[in-house]
Backbone as CSV, one residue per row, in Angstrom:
resi,resn,N_x,N_y,N_z,CA_x,CA_y,CA_z,C_x,C_y,C_z
1,UNK,64.026,77.941,159.488,62.721,78.298,158.994,62.470,79.786,158.997
2,UNK,63.459,80.588,159.284,63.255,82.028,159.345,62.688,82.570,158.055
3,UNK,63.217,82.116,156.910,62.764,82.675,155.650,61.294,82.412,155.395
4,UNK,60.721,81.433,156.055,59.302,81.172,155.893,58.463,82.246,156.568
5,UNK,59.097,83.112,157.356,58.347,84.126,158.080,58.625,85.536,157.567
6,UNK,59.253,85.674,156.416,59.653,86.994,155.953,58.508,87.776,155.328
7,UNK,57.291,87.359,155.548,56.121,88.066,155.054,55.017,87.881,156.074
8,UNK,54.318,88.953,156.422,53.347,88.886,157.510,52.256,87.866,157.250
9,UNK,51.976,87.576,155.985,50.930,86.621,155.668,51.230,85.209,156.102
10,UNK,52.455,84.919,156.514,52.789,83.567,156.950,52.192,83.259,158.310
11,UNK,51.686,84.265,159.015,51.159,84.070,160.354,50.005,83.085,160.300
12,UNK,50.161,81.965,161.000,49.226,80.876,160.842,48.846,80.284,162.183
13,UNK,47.730,79.553,162.205,47.286,78.846,163.398,46.477,77.643,162.991
14,UNK,46.545,76.610,163.776,45.770,75.421,163.484,44.315,75.627,163.853
15,UNK,43.422,75.351,162.920,41.995,75.377,163.222,41.628,74.056,163.878
16,UNK,41.112,74.105,165.090,40.827,72.882,165.835,39.703,72.098,165.178
17,UNK,39.788,70.769,165.305,38.732,69.901,164.815,38.599,69.900,163.316
18,UNK,39.709,69.877,162.562,39.610,69.883,161.102,39.509,68.450,160.606
19,UNK,40.471,67.959,159.825,40.404,66.589,159.348,41.109,65.667,160.327
20,UNK,40.952,64.371,160.133,41.622,63.417,161.013,43.125,63.541,160.896
21,UNK,43.618,63.877,159.702,45.055,64.080,159.514,45.519,65.265,160.337
22,UNK,44.761,66.361,160.316,45.142,67.548,161.065,45.009,67.332,162.558
23,UNK,44.101,66.473,162.985,43.907,66.253,164.408,45.166,65.686,165.039
24,UNK,45.918,64.893,164.273,47.167,64.366,164.799,48.121,65.495,165.145
25,UNK,48.039,66.586,164.399,48.887,67.741,164.668,48.307,68.591,165.773
26,UNK,46.994,68.863,165.712,46.388,69.787,166.661,46.416,69.248,168.079
27,UNK,46.429,67.939,168.270,46.484,67.384,169.611,47.760,67.778,170.332
28,UNK,48.805,68.140,169.583,50.069,68.520,170.193,50.224,70.031,170.270
29,UNK,49.175,70.783,169.916,49.249,72.230,169.952,49.204,72.729,171.383
30,UNK,49.538,73.996,171.554,49.538,74.589,172.879,48.118,74.786,173.378
31,UNK,47.903,74.786,174.696,46.560,74.943,175.241,45.904,76.225,174.750
32,UNK,44.644,76.119,174.347,43.939,77.250,173.776,43.696,78.361,174.778
33,UNK,43.505,78.020,176.052,43.077,79.022,177.022,44.137,80.078,177.296
34,UNK,45.406,79.742,177.212,46.433,80.736,177.501,47.750,80.310,176.876
35,UNK,47.950,80.664,175.608,49.181,80.293,174.926,50.399,80.889,175.605
36,UNK,50.320,82.165,175.959,51.468,82.845,176.537,51.886,82.187,177.846
37,UNK,50.925,81.898,178.702,51.238,81.257,179.975,51.840,79.879,179.760
38,UNK,51.286,79.130,178.795,51.792,77.789,178.521,53.226,77.831,178.022
39,UNK,53.530,78.785,177.145,54.882,78.883,176.609,55.859,79.353,177.675
40,UNK,55.462,80.346,178.471,56.335,80.817,179.540,56.708,79.674,180.476
41,UNK,55.720,78.860,180.830,55.983,77.726,181.711,56.866,76.690,181.025
42,UNK,56.624,76.495,179.715,57.403,75.514,178.965,58.864,75.926,178.879
43,UNK,59.115,77.216,178.631,60.485,77.699,178.509,61.255,77.568,179.818
44,UNK,60.546,77.679,180.916,61.196,77.645,182.221,61.254,76.240,182.815
45,UNK,60.597,75.287,182.160,60.504,73.946,182.718,61.641,73.064,182.230
46,UNK,62.183,72.267,183.128,63.255,71.335,182.759,62.694,69.993,182.312
47,UNK,61.355,69.864,182.328,60.736,68.579,182.012,60.509,68.387,180.523
48,UNK,60.737,69.416,179.717,60.511,69.314,178.281,61.729,68.691,177.608
49,UNK,61.945,67.431,177.850,63.123,66.748,177.332,63.099,66.721,175.810
50,UNK,64.244,67.005,175.222,64.360,67.009,173.776,64.199,68.374,173.159
51,UNK,63.605,69.319,173.868,63.417,70.674,173.359,64.570,71.560,173.818
52,UNK,65.072,72.389,172.896,66.105,73.329,173.301,65.462,74.559,173.927
53,UNK,66.272,75.544,174.283,65.761,76.705,175.001,64.869,77.591,174.139
54,UNK,64.906,77.415,172.807,64.052,78.200,171.918,62.678,77.562,171.744
55,UNK,62.638,76.237,171.809,61.397,75.519,171.563,61.511,74.483,170.463
56,UNK,62.726,74.303,169.910,62.945,73.305,168.861,63.242,71.939,169.470
57,UNK,62.632,70.926,168.884,62.998,69.541,169.149,63.304,68.934,167.786
58,UNK,64.561,69.042,167.379,64.934,68.637,166.027,64.692,67.155,165.793
59,UNK,64.995,66.332,166.769,64.833,64.889,166.584,63.370,64.499,166.429
60,UNK,62.469,65.280,167.031,61.033,65.021,166.912,60.395,65.836,165.794
61,UNK,61.196,66.627,165.069,60.694,67.446,163.959,59.558,68.358,164.419
62,UNK,59.803,69.056,165.511,58.747,69.855,166.139,59.308,71.161,166.692
63,UNK,58.495,72.201,166.631,58.780,73.438,167.357,57.516,73.852,168.088
64,UNK,57.685,74.324,169.334,56.591,74.905,170.105,57.128,76.130,170.824
65,UNK,56.491,77.253,170.659,56.945,78.431,171.375,56.545,79.719,170.697
66,UNK,57.260,80.794,171.049,57.023,82.088,170.431,57.561,82.094,168.997
67,UNK,56.851,82.793,168.115,57.329,82.979,166.754,58.724,83.591,166.755
68,UNK,58.950,84.547,167.630,60.254,85.202,167.727,61.363,84.187,167.978
69,UNK,61.117,83.216,168.847,62.134,82.209,169.145,62.339,81.237,167.988
70,UNK,61.281,80.994,167.205,61.428,80.143,166.026,62.384,80.776,165.029
71,UNK,62.393,82.100,164.982,63.241,82.817,164.033,64.680,82.911,164.534
72,UNK,64.875,83.396,165.758,66.246,83.585,166.248,66.922,82.254,166.569
73,UNK,66.148,81.214,166.846,66.727,79.929,167.213,66.939,78.974,166.068
74,UNK,66.552,79.373,164.849,66.680,78.497,163.694,68.142,78.374,163.269
75,UNK,68.459,77.269,162.584,69.837,77.011,162.152,70.125,77.444,160.725
76,UNK,69.139,77.985,160.024,69.265,78.143,158.577,70.254,79.222,158.147
77,UNK,70.436,80.274,158.929,71.254,81.398,158.467,72.187,81.903,159.567
78,UNK,73.360,81.296,159.717,74.309,81.728,160.756,74.803,83.159,160.582
79,UNK,74.608,83.746,159.395,75.078,85.104,159.145,74.063,86.169,159.552
80,UNK,72.858,85.759,159.919,71.845,86.730,160.338,72.268,87.402,161.638
81,UNK,71.987,88.683,161.754,72.376,89.434,162.951,71.802,88.806,164.214
82,UNK,70.579,88.308,164.115,69.877,87.786,165.284,70.059,86.279,165.462
83,UNK,70.978,85.683,164.718,71.189,84.235,164.789,71.546,83.795,166.208
84,UNK,70.696,82.960,166.779,70.892,82.359,168.100,71.082,83.389,169.212
85,UNK,70.402,84.538,169.089,70.296,85.403,170.257,69.597,84.622,171.366
86,UNK,69.679,85.107,172.581,69.012,84.431,173.687,67.511,84.317,173.407
87,UNK,66.871,83.258,173.892,65.432,83.116,173.655,64.621,84.195,174.353
88,UNK,63.529,84.571,173.712,62.592,85.529,174.287,61.758,84.808,175.343
89,UNK,61.704,85.388,176.558,61.022,84.739,177.671,59.720,85.431,178.059
90,UNK,59.219,86.312,177.192,57.945,86.955,177.459,58.036,88.333,178.081
91,UNK,59.258,88.851,178.283,59.444,90.185,178.866,60.017,91.101,177.782
92,UNK,59.174,91.893,177.086,59.666,92.715,175.973,60.661,93.787,176.399
93,UNK,60.455,94.407,177.557,61.372,95.458,178.007,62.770,94.901,178.246
94,UNK,62.837,93.749,178.878,64.126,93.128,179.152,64.825,92.731,177.860
95,UNK,64.065,92.208,176.900,64.671,91.765,175.640,65.166,92.956,174.823
96,UNK,64.400,94.047,174.821,64.829,95.255,174.119,66.087,95.845,174.748
97,UNK,66.182,95.752,176.047,67.378,96.246,176.732,68.601,95.429,176.330
98,UNK,68.399,94.122,176.179,69.502,93.241,175.823,69.831,93.304,174.333
99,UNK,68.779,93.397,173.490,68.957,93.407,172.038,68.133,94.544,171.430
100,UNK,68.577,95.785,171.543,67.787,96.921,171.039,67.523,96.866,169.541
101,UNK,68.403,96.214,168.767,68.209,96.152,167.317,67.034,95.266,166.915
102,UNK,66.503,94.478,167.841,65.377,93.610,167.505,64.171,94.427,167.063
103,UNK,64.077,95.670,167.535,62.952,96.533,167.176,62.955,96.898,165.698
104,UNK,64.076,96.679,164.998,64.167,96.999,163.577,63.589,95.906,162.687
105,UNK,63.247,94.770,163.263,62.742,93.643,162.487,61.235,93.518,162.646
106,UNK,60.544,93.223,161.527,59.086,93.183,161.552,58.554,92.153,162.538
107,UNK,59.288,91.052,162.736,58.756,89.987,163.581,58.718,90.374,165.058
108,UNK,59.380,91.473,165.424,59.273,91.935,166.807,57.833,92.323,167.129
109,UNK,57.108,92.826,166.140,55.705,93.197,166.333,54.870,91.981,166.724
110,UNK,55.279,90.793,166.269,54.524,89.571,166.530,55.156,88.743,167.649
111,UNK,55.847,89.401,168.574,56.598,88.681,169.605,55.707,87.853,170.521
112,UNK,54.428,88.217,170.658,53.534,87.455,171.522,52.803,86.354,170.762
113,UNK,53.057,86.226,169.476,52.414,85.168,168.700,53.039,83.824,169.038
114,UNK,52.215,82.800,169.127,52.701,81.451,169.395,52.573,80.599,168.142
115,UNK,53.407,79.582,168.062,53.407,78.724,166.881,53.810,77.310,167.260
116,UNK,53.150,76.352,166.633,53.565,74.952,166.672,53.849,74.543,165.236
117,UNK,55.030,74.011,164.994,55.413,73.558,163.660,55.752,72.073,163.706
118,UNK,55.385,71.381,162.645,55.770,69.982,162.460,56.300,69.821,161.041
119,UNK,57.325,68.997,160.877,57.877,68.732,159.559,58.416,67.310,159.548
120,UNK,58.851,66.837,158.387,59.408,65.489,158.318,60.908,65.541,158.047
121,UNK,61.539,64.376,158.038,62.993,64.279,157.897,63.471,64.838,156.566
122,UNK,62.635,64.738,155.530,63.026,65.236,154.214,63.125,66.755,154.185
123,UNK,62.397,67.434,155.066,62.450,68.895,155.091,63.647,69.391,155.892
124,UNK,63.792,68.905,157.129,64.943,69.225,157.981,65.288,67.960,158.755
125,UNK,66.549,67.601,158.788,66.957,66.353,159.428,66.795,66.429,160.939
126,UNK,66.871,65.283,161.577,66.752,65.207,163.031,67.937,65.852,163.735
127,UNK,68.975,66.224,162.972,70.108,66.980,163.526,69.955,68.478,163.279
128,UNK,68.829,68.881,162.687,68.600,70.292,162.412,69.314,70.797,161.179
129,UNK,69.600,69.901,160.219,70.325,70.263,159.003,69.352,70.333,157.825
130,UNK,69.457,71.416,157.053,68.620,71.590,155.869,69.266,70.907,154.667
131,UNK,68.480,70.245,153.794,69.044,69.625,152.593,69.331,70.673,151.523
132,UNK,70.038,70.277,150.480,70.337,71.201,149.389,69.079,71.567,148.616
133,UNK,68.130,70.651,148.515,66.884,70.930,147.808,65.773,70.062,148.362
134,UNK,64.531,70.525,148.181,63.354,69.725,148.531,62.668,69.182,147.283
135,UNK,63.177,69.543,146.127,62.564,69.138,144.871,62.568,67.618,144.741
136,UNK,61.433,67.055,144.312,61.279,65.611,144.093,61.448,64.799,145.375
137,UNK,61.146,65.393,146.520,61.171,64.661,147.788,59.755,64.623,148.355
138,UNK,59.593,63.961,149.498,58.291,63.950,150.161,58.264,64.943,151.325
139,UNK,59.067,66.009,151.228,59.150,67.006,152.299,57.813,67.714,152.508
140,UNK,57.483,67.970,153.770,56.288,68.745,154.106,56.511,69.461,155.432
141,UNK,55.719,70.501,155.657,55.769,71.247,156.908,54.402,71.863,157.165
142,UNK,54.011,71.942,158.438,52.770,72.605,158.827,53.072,73.682,159.854
143,UNK,52.257,74.734,159.830,52.374,75.848,160.764,51.040,76.031,161.476
144,UNK,51.095,76.179,162.788,49.901,76.356,163.602,50.110,77.577,164.498
145,UNK,49.547,78.720,164.096,49.802,79.976,164.791,48.549,80.492,165.481
146,UNK,48.756,81.211,166.580,47.656,81.847,167.299,48.059,83.252,167.715
147,UNK,47.067,84.131,167.737,47.334,85.484,168.204,46.038,86.116,168.696
148,UNK,46.149,86.980,169.692,44.992,87.678,170.226,44.379,86.951,171.405
149,UNK,43.470,87.631,172.071,42.777,87.076,173.221,41.283,87.349,173.094
150,UNK,40.473,86.480,173.665,39.031,86.692,173.690,38.434,86.797,172.300
151,UNK,37.578,87.795,172.089,36.904,87.961,170.808,37.855,88.376,169.691
152,UNK,39.016,88.910,170.043,39.984,89.333,169.026,40.922,88.204,168.607
153,UNK,40.746,87.034,169.187,41.615,85.903,168.893,41.352,85.382,167.485
154,UNK,42.424,85.096,166.745,42.283,84.525,165.409,43.403,83.522,165.165
155,UNK,43.219,82.724,164.129,44.210,81.702,163.828,44.265,81.435,162.336
156,UNK,45.393,80.890,161.917,45.522,80.412,160.546,46.443,79.197,160.539
157,UNK,46.031,78.194,159.796,46.810,76.962,159.643,47.253,76.862,158.191
158,UNK,48.526,76.546,157.966,49.047,76.379,156.611,49.805,75.067,156.494
159,UNK,49.714,74.482,155.321,50.443,73.249,155.037,51.156,73.409,153.698
160,UNK,52.436,73.008,153.656,53.240,73.113,152.446,53.902,71.770,152.156
161,UNK,54.005,71.432,150.862,54.643,70.179,150.449,55.607,70.463,149.305
162,UNK,56.577,69.570,149.129,57.549,69.714,148.043,56.889,69.443,146.697
163,UNK,57.355,70.144,145.683,56.866,69.919,144.324,57.825,68.987,143.590
164,UNK,57.368,68.491,142.436,58.190,67.631,141.590,58.842,68.448,140.483
165,UNK,59.923,67.928,139.924,60.611,68.632,138.840,59.739,68.735,137.595
166,UNK,58.713,67.883,137.481,57.807,67.940,136.332,56.693,68.972,136.522
167,UNK,56.542,69.514,137.734,55.529,70.538,137.992,55.994,71.881,137.431
168,UNK,55.061,72.786,137.221,55.435,74.083,136.661,54.545,75.178,137.232
169,UNK,55.052,76.422,137.157,54.338,77.589,137.668,53.579,78.291,136.550
170,UNK,52.370,78.729,136.868,51.553,79.528,135.965,51.146,80.811,136.683
171,UNK,50.691,81.806,135.896,50.156,83.064,136.442,51.136,83.717,137.414
172,UNK,52.382,83.797,137.000,53.444,84.331,137.856,53.379,85.857,137.916
173,UNK,53.518,86.390,139.114,53.652,87.830,139.332,54.987,88.057,140.031
174,UNK,55.822,88.917,139.472,57.150,89.152,140.036,57.180,90.416,140.885
175,UNK,58.097,90.433,141.836,58.345,91.604,142.663,59.252,92.578,141.908
176,UNK,59.380,93.816,142.389,60.254,94.794,141.725,61.694,94.316,141.549
177,UNK,62.169,93.454,142.456,63.545,92.970,142.345,63.674,91.762,141.421
178,UNK,62.560,91.352,140.803,62.589,90.237,139.873,62.255,88.889,140.479
179,UNK,62.181,88.810,141.802,61.831,87.549,142.453,60.338,87.276,142.292
180,UNK,59.955,86.028,142.459,58.552,85.651,142.306,57.769,86.036,143.551
181,UNK,56.697,86.786,143.352,55.843,87.172,144.468,54.589,86.334,144.551
182,UNK,54.172,85.790,143.403,52.954,84.975,143.359,53.056,84.026,142.179
183,UNK,52.510,82.841,142.352,52.457,81.875,141.271,51.559,80.717,141.656
184,UNK,51.140,79.945,140.674,50.272,78.793,140.913,50.952,77.545,140.369
185,UNK,51.109,76.544,141.232,51.759,75.299,140.841,50.757,74.359,140.168
186,UNK,51.181,73.797,139.016,50.379,72.818,138.293,51.231,71.586,138.016
187,UNK,50.569,70.443,137.960,51.263,69.204,137.630,51.587,69.175,136.139
188,UNK,52.304,68.147,135.726,52.715,68.021,134.328,51.497,68.005,133.417
189,UNK,51.573,68.720,132.305,50.468,68.806,131.362,50.256,70.241,130.937
190,UNK,49.204,70.481,130.184,48.923,71.824,129.682,47.461,72.176,129.950
191,UNK,47.153,72.848,131.081,48.128,73.338,132.067,48.431,72.332,133.169
192,UNK,47.801,71.149,133.156,47.968,70.206,134.253,46.946,70.459,135.343
193,UNK,47.054,69.728,136.433,46.113,69.884,137.541,46.683,70.836,138.582
194,UNK,45.829,71.719,139.080,46.262,72.689,140.076,46.697,71.977,141.355
195,UNK,47.886,72.336,141.873,48.430,71.740,143.096,48.277,72.689,144.272
196,UNK,48.763,73.916,144.116,48.737,74.892,145.197,49.458,76.152,144.765
197,UNK,49.778,76.997,145.733,50.353,78.302,145.436,51.842,78.368,145.758
198,UNK,52.566,79.135,144.957,53.947,79.477,145.281,53.920,80.383,146.503
199,UNK,54.797,80.081,147.475,54.799,80.904,148.683,56.176,80.883,149.318
200,UNK,57.002,81.846,148.994,58.307,82.086,149.588,59.399,81.134,149.109
201,UNK,59.147,79.830,149.123,60.176,78.859,148.774,59.942,78.322,147.371
202,UNK,60.979,78.225,146.525,60.794,77.797,145.137,60.399,76.335,144.975
203,UNK,60.662,75.489,145.965,60.392,74.059,145.819,59.263,73.553,146.702
204,UNK,58.485,74.465,147.282,57.358,74.084,148.122,56.081,74.727,147.600
205,UNK,54.974,74.003,147.727,53.666,74.527,147.333,52.773,74.626,148.557
206,UNK,52.095,75.751,148.699,51.110,75.937,149.759,49.829,75.253,149.307
207,UNK,49.407,74.210,150.034,48.271,73.409,149.561,47.049,73.472,150.473
208,UNK,47.180,74.110,151.634,46.019,74.191,152.517,46.147,75.380,153.450
209,UNK,45.041,76.102,153.625,44.947,77.196,154.586,43.592,77.086,155.271
210,UNK,43.600,77.172,156.600,42.362,77.138,157.378,42.372,78.325,158.328
211,UNK,41.386,79.206,158.199,41.278,80.386,159.047,40.177,80.215,160.082
212,UNK,40.411,80.750,161.270,39.377,80.820,162.297,39.454,82.180,162.971
213,UNK,38.312,82.653,163.465,38.281,83.929,164.153,38.372,85.099,163.194
214,UNK,38.684,86.263,163.747,38.739,87.506,162.972,40.094,87.645,162.290
215,UNK,40.354,86.785,161.310,41.631,86.812,160.601,41.785,88.132,159.846
216,UNK,42.943,88.797,159.926,43.152,90.050,159.200,42.864,89.896,157.710
217,UNK,42.335,90.939,157.063,41.899,90.833,155.665,43.008,90.589,154.661
218,UNK,44.271,90.872,155.001,45.354,90.687,154.039,45.971,89.298,154.112
219,UNK,45.352,88.398,154.873,45.862,87.037,154.996,45.335,86.170,153.853
220,UNK,45.975,85.018,153.655,45.465,84.049,152.690,44.057,83.626,153.089
221,UNK,43.140,83.489,152.127,41.825,82.925,152.441,41.937,81.417,152.634
222,UNK,40.963,80.821,153.278,40.961,79.369,153.449,40.818,78.684,152.090
223,UNK,41.559,77.603,151.897,41.410,76.817,150.674,42.042,75.449,150.881
224,UNK,41.667,74.499,150.023,42.241,73.162,150.018,42.652,72.806,148.601
225,UNK,43.827,72.234,148.448,44.250,71.775,147.137,43.312,70.677,146.651
226,UNK,42.903,70.708,145.380,42.051,69.635,144.852,42.762,68.292,144.788
227,UNK,44.092,68.285,144.981,44.846,67.041,144.924,44.962,66.371,146.285
228,UNK,44.388,66.973,147.331,44.377,66.325,148.633,45.178,67.073,149.677
229,UNK,45.009,66.703,150.967,45.688,67.387,152.069,47.204,67.271,152.050
230,UNK,47.766,66.139,151.587,49.175,66.125,151.285,50.185,65.621,152.279
231,UNK,49.802,64.960,153.376,50.814,64.345,154.224,50.198,63.172,154.967
232,UNK,51.066,62.348,155.569,50.578,61.172,156.271,49.862,60.224,155.324
233,UNK,48.762,59.639,155.772,48.021,58.707,154.921,47.275,59.432,153.808
234,UNK,47.234,60.785,153.882,46.596,61.575,152.840,47.648,62.196,151.921
235,UNK,48.747,61.501,151.728,49.862,62.016,150.938,49.378,62.528,149.591
236,UNK,49.945,63.665,149.176,49.472,64.368,147.988,49.511,63.504,146.735
237,UNK,50.677,62.930,146.458,50.831,62.136,145.239,51.789,60.994,145.488
238,UNK,51.740,59.997,144.632,52.692,58.889,144.722,54.064,59.355,144.267
């Protein structure tokens, strides 16, 4: 899931008490009062059966921990310099001493950010293996991020689902290198029904964002896809 974090706007958190579908996710989120303390204890505890040292539980399709550990502990890119470095345990000085090059990556700035992720088997298998494509599947993933303390605390929740081969992009804006930087997914038709936004992955649509607290101004605004929340009993489409 590292590539899902290659832009600061991906920073997300679950807004508590949203829909009944979201409550199933938020009940498994980290304690609100002290994310850092909860994660530090979790990383050091032997009672978290099924979770690896980074915070991944592939068989349960879940991650809990520091954003930094979600990136270095992911299986998606074995060629990355930081692939499977030791997990971050909350001591920045010690980690910099061990891996000084980590300071060159933008996600080091967000090392104290916490995240809970949930996904289904179609997105990543219970063995931690990514499929060749998510197109025309029922793949989905949610991100629940938190950052800050007290009055400066903010959160953003994002939900993404796979698109169909009959869906198409409109209002595309490209980056200088020719890659897509922005687009809007629509169902079959002219223009069809709005589904959600293009966001990093070519076969996934961002269909929900929920902000709480003093969210930075360059983040996605809160929105809901008119086609529905998109997972569980609120599945986006047949």
